[in-house]
Short mmCIF file of C-alpha atoms in Angstrom, two decimals:
data_model
loop_
_atom_site.label_atom_id
_atom_site.label_comp_id
_atom_site.label_asym_id
_atom_site.label_seq_id
_atom_site.Cartn_x
_atom_site.Cartn_y
_atom_site.Cartn_z
CA UNK A 1 14.16 10.95 11.76
CA UNK A 2 15.75 8.96 9.01
CA UNK A 3 17.03 10.27 5.77
CA UNK A 4 17.16 8.31 2.59
CA UNK A 5 19.79 8.88 0.01
CA UNK A 6 18.97 7.94 -3.55
CA UNK A 7 21.71 5.86 -5.04
CA UNK A 8 22.20 4.15 -8.34
CA UNK A 9 20.91 0.60 -8.63
CA UNK A 10 23.49 -1.99 -7.65
CA UNK A 11 24.59 -4.52 -10.22
CA UNK A 12 22.83 -7.81 -9.58
CA UNK A 13 24.43 -9.86 -12.34
CA UNK A 14 26.91 -11.75 -10.13
CA UNK A 15 24.26 -12.62 -7.56
CA UNK A 16 21.91 -13.59 -10.38
CA UNK A 17 24.44 -15.94 -11.95
CA UNK A 18 25.31 -17.48 -8.58
CA UNK A 19 21.61 -17.95 -7.76
CA UNK A 20 20.98 -19.58 -11.13
CA UNK A 21 23.94 -21.93 -10.72
CA UNK A 22 23.12 -22.99 -7.15
CA UNK A 23 19.40 -23.42 -7.87
CA UNK A 24 20.24 -25.54 -10.93
CA UNK A 25 22.81 -27.65 -9.09
CA UNK A 26 20.45 -28.34 -6.22
CA UNK A 27 17.58 -29.06 -8.60
CA UNK A 28 19.73 -31.60 -10.43
CA UNK A 29 21.32 -33.16 -7.33
CA UNK A 30 18.31 -33.49 -5.03
CA UNK A 31 16.24 -35.86 -7.23
CA UNK A 32 19.12 -38.35 -7.22
CA UNK A 33 18.56 -39.10 -3.53
CA UNK A 34 15.66 -41.55 -3.89
CA UNK A 35 17.16 -43.31 -6.92
CA UNK A 36 20.68 -43.63 -5.56
CA UNK A 37 19.84 -44.49 -2.00
CA UNK A 38 16.53 -46.34 -1.89
CA UNK A 39 17.03 -49.15 0.58
CA UNK A 40 20.55 -47.95 1.39
CA UNK A 41 22.40 -50.53 3.41
CA UNK A 42 24.42 -49.85 6.51
CA UNK A 43 28.13 -49.45 6.02
CA UNK A 44 29.58 -48.04 2.83
CA UNK A 45 26.27 -46.99 1.21
CA UNK A 46 25.18 -45.50 4.54
CA UNK A 47 28.35 -43.39 4.67
CA UNK A 48 27.87 -42.39 1.04
CA UNK A 49 24.30 -41.37 1.82
CA UNK A 50 25.53 -39.29 4.78
CA UNK A 51 28.04 -37.48 2.57
CA UNK A 52 25.43 -36.99 -0.12
CA UNK A 53 23.02 -35.47 2.43
CA UNK A 54 25.74 -33.10 3.71
CA UNK A 55 26.53 -31.88 0.19
CA UNK A 56 22.86 -31.67 -0.77
CA UNK A 57 21.89 -29.79 2.41
CA UNK A 58 24.78 -27.36 2.06
CA UNK A 59 24.01 -26.77 -1.61
CA UNK A 60 20.33 -26.21 -0.82
CA UNK A 61 21.16 -23.74 1.96
CA UNK A 62 23.58 -21.81 -0.28
CA UNK A 63 20.96 -21.73 -3.06
CA UNK A 64 18.39 -20.28 -0.65
CA UNK A 65 20.77 -17.65 0.73
CA UNK A 66 22.05 -16.50 -2.67
CA UNK A 67 18.56 -16.44 -4.19
CA UNK A 68 17.12 -14.42 -1.30
CA UNK A 69 20.04 -11.95 -1.46
CA UNK A 70 19.49 -11.57 -5.21
CA UNK A 71 15.73 -11.13 -4.68
CA UNK A 72 16.34 -8.40 -2.08
CA UNK A 73 18.77 -6.61 -4.37
CA UNK A 74 16.20 -6.70 -7.20
CA UNK A 75 13.56 -5.31 -4.85
CA UNK A 76 15.92 -2.54 -3.75
CA UNK A 77 16.91 -1.69 -7.34
CA UNK A 78 13.28 -1.68 -8.46
CA UNK A 79 12.49 0.87 -5.74
CA UNK A 80 15.26 3.12 -7.05
CA UNK A 81 13.95 2.80 -10.60
CA UNK A 82 10.31 3.34 -9.61
CA UNK A 83 10.19 5.10 -6.21
CA UNK A 84 7.13 4.79 -3.99
CA UNK A 85 5.41 2.04 -5.94
CA UNK A 86 5.80 -0.75 -3.38
CA UNK A 87 3.59 -1.88 -0.54
CA UNK A 88 6.39 -3.86 1.12
CA UNK A 89 9.88 -2.73 2.09
CA UNK A 90 13.06 -4.36 0.73
CA UNK A 91 13.32 -6.17 4.08
CA UNK A 92 10.14 -8.05 3.23
CA UNK A 93 11.91 -9.43 0.15
CA UNK A 94 13.84 -11.52 2.67
CA UNK A 95 11.41 -11.80 5.57
CA UNK A 96 8.42 -12.86 3.48
CA UNK A 97 10.11 -16.16 2.65
CA UNK A 98 10.46 -17.06 6.34
CA UNK A 99 7.21 -15.71 7.81
CA UNK A 100 4.67 -18.48 8.42
CA UNK A 101 1.46 -18.18 6.40
CA UNK A 102 2.70 -15.04 4.55
CA UNK A 103 5.37 -17.15 2.85
CA UNK A 104 2.64 -18.70 0.70
CA UNK A 105 1.74 -15.50 -1.15
CA UNK A 106 3.80 -12.44 -0.21
CA UNK A 107 7.03 -13.36 -2.10
CA UNK A 108 4.93 -13.78 -5.26
CA UNK A 109 3.34 -10.38 -4.67
CA UNK A 110 6.79 -8.81 -4.22
CA UNK A 111 8.02 -10.52 -7.44
CA UNK A 112 5.03 -9.08 -9.33
CA UNK A 113 5.75 -5.62 -7.88
CA UNK A 114 9.41 -5.90 -8.91
CA UNK A 115 8.37 -6.86 -12.43
CA UNK A 116 5.92 -3.97 -12.65
CA UNK A 117 8.54 -1.49 -11.41
CA UNK A 118 11.28 -2.77 -13.70
CA UNK A 119 9.09 -2.68 -16.80
CA UNK A 120 7.16 0.47 -15.87
CA UNK A 121 4.01 -1.30 -17.11
CA UNK A 122 5.41 -1.10 -20.63
CA UNK A 123 4.69 -3.47 -23.49
CA UNK A 124 3.02 -6.66 -22.31
CA UNK A 125 5.13 -9.75 -22.00
CA UNK A 126 4.66 -13.17 -20.48
CA UNK A 127 6.64 -12.50 -17.29
CA UNK A 128 3.51 -12.34 -15.12
CA UNK A 129 2.46 -15.74 -16.49
CA UNK A 130 5.99 -17.00 -15.82
CA UNK A 131 5.88 -15.72 -12.22
CA UNK A 132 2.45 -17.30 -11.67
CA UNK A 133 3.59 -20.63 -13.16
CA UNK A 134 6.72 -20.60 -11.00
CA UNK A 135 4.72 -19.83 -7.90
CA UNK A 136 2.09 -22.51 -8.63
CA UNK A 137 4.77 -25.16 -9.15
CA UNK A 138 6.65 -24.02 -6.05
CA UNK A 139 3.52 -24.24 -3.88
CA UNK A 140 2.65 -27.60 -5.50
CA UNK A 141 6.16 -28.88 -4.75
CA UNK A 142 5.93 -27.73 -1.14
CA UNK A 143 2.52 -29.35 -0.63
CA UNK A 144 3.57 -32.62 -2.29
CA UNK A 145 6.83 -32.75 -0.32
CA UNK A 146 5.00 -32.17 2.97
CA UNK A 147 2.45 -34.86 2.17
CA UNK A 148 5.12 -37.29 0.95
CA UNK A 149 7.04 -37.04 4.22
CA UNK A 150 4.11 -36.76 6.62
CA UNK A 151 4.25 -38.74 9.82
CA UNK A 152 1.43 -41.03 8.66
CA UNK A 153 2.99 -42.21 5.43
CA UNK A 154 5.89 -42.05 3.05
CA UNK A 155 4.63 -41.97 -0.51
CA UNK A 156 6.92 -42.62 -3.45
CA UNK A 157 4.45 -41.19 -6.02
CA UNK A 158 4.11 -37.98 -3.99
CA UNK A 159 7.88 -37.81 -3.57
CA UNK A 160 8.37 -38.16 -7.33
CA UNK A 161 5.69 -35.51 -7.93
CA UNK A 162 7.40 -33.16 -5.47
CA UNK A 163 10.76 -33.66 -7.20
CA UNK A 164 9.27 -33.10 -10.67
CA UNK A 165 7.53 -29.92 -9.51
CA UNK A 166 10.77 -28.70 -7.94
CA UNK A 167 12.64 -29.22 -11.22
CA UNK A 168 9.97 -27.27 -13.10
CA UNK A 169 9.96 -24.51 -10.47
CA UNK A 170 13.77 -24.32 -10.66
CA UNK A 171 13.72 -23.88 -14.44
CA UNK A 172 11.03 -21.19 -14.15
CA UNK A 173 12.82 -19.28 -11.39
CA UNK A 174 16.08 -19.39 -13.36
CA UNK A 175 14.18 -17.75 -16.23
CA UNK A 176 12.72 -15.13 -13.86
CA UNK A 177 16.17 -14.39 -12.45
CA UNK A 178 17.40 -13.79 -15.99
CA UNK A 179 14.49 -11.51 -16.90
CA UNK A 180 14.65 -9.42 -13.75
CA UNK A 181 18.42 -9.07 -13.98
CA UNK A 182 18.32 -8.12 -17.64
CA UNK A 183 15.56 -5.56 -16.98
CA UNK A 184 17.68 -3.75 -14.38
CA UNK A 185 21.05 -4.04 -16.08
CA UNK A 186 22.01 -0.86 -17.90
CA UNK A 187 22.95 -1.26 -21.52
CA UNK A 188 26.73 -1.51 -21.69
CA UNK A 189 28.61 0.44 -24.29
CA UNK A 190 30.05 -1.89 -26.91
#
């Protein structure tokens, strides 16, 4: 038998800021790859490309980890602010991103649930539209990136489309991070 102890929501501002920074840095760095290294020669440019890929991969991994930690914290805090209103546990806020097939819709559903819990269905705003736009661009980016790098072809137009969609998705998710974090941050005394 497990017991749950209600605690105060944990401050997510530091994780939010780190997630925003790493998502932005990766979004700005990753599109440089095709322009800087198209037709990279062996030797010096090859070494530069290798270093670039190490930095880019590390930055992308850190962005994913920090974002998922922030997302889980938001899910946990939302449960404390609106108990019993979630279909999925805080663990799914992490696991949904890495579960095949479910990863295409469950994180969006969890984001919508977090929004609903944080706002208590109060005055309408455009956050649901923002979440849907982010999710559509994220799925579009994923599909375009997979098609651009498929075994049968490498398509520059699809690669450019994937990069553009990623930049748009990054801007939208940075806005969502800000809104969710602001909604769960208690008003500080001046």
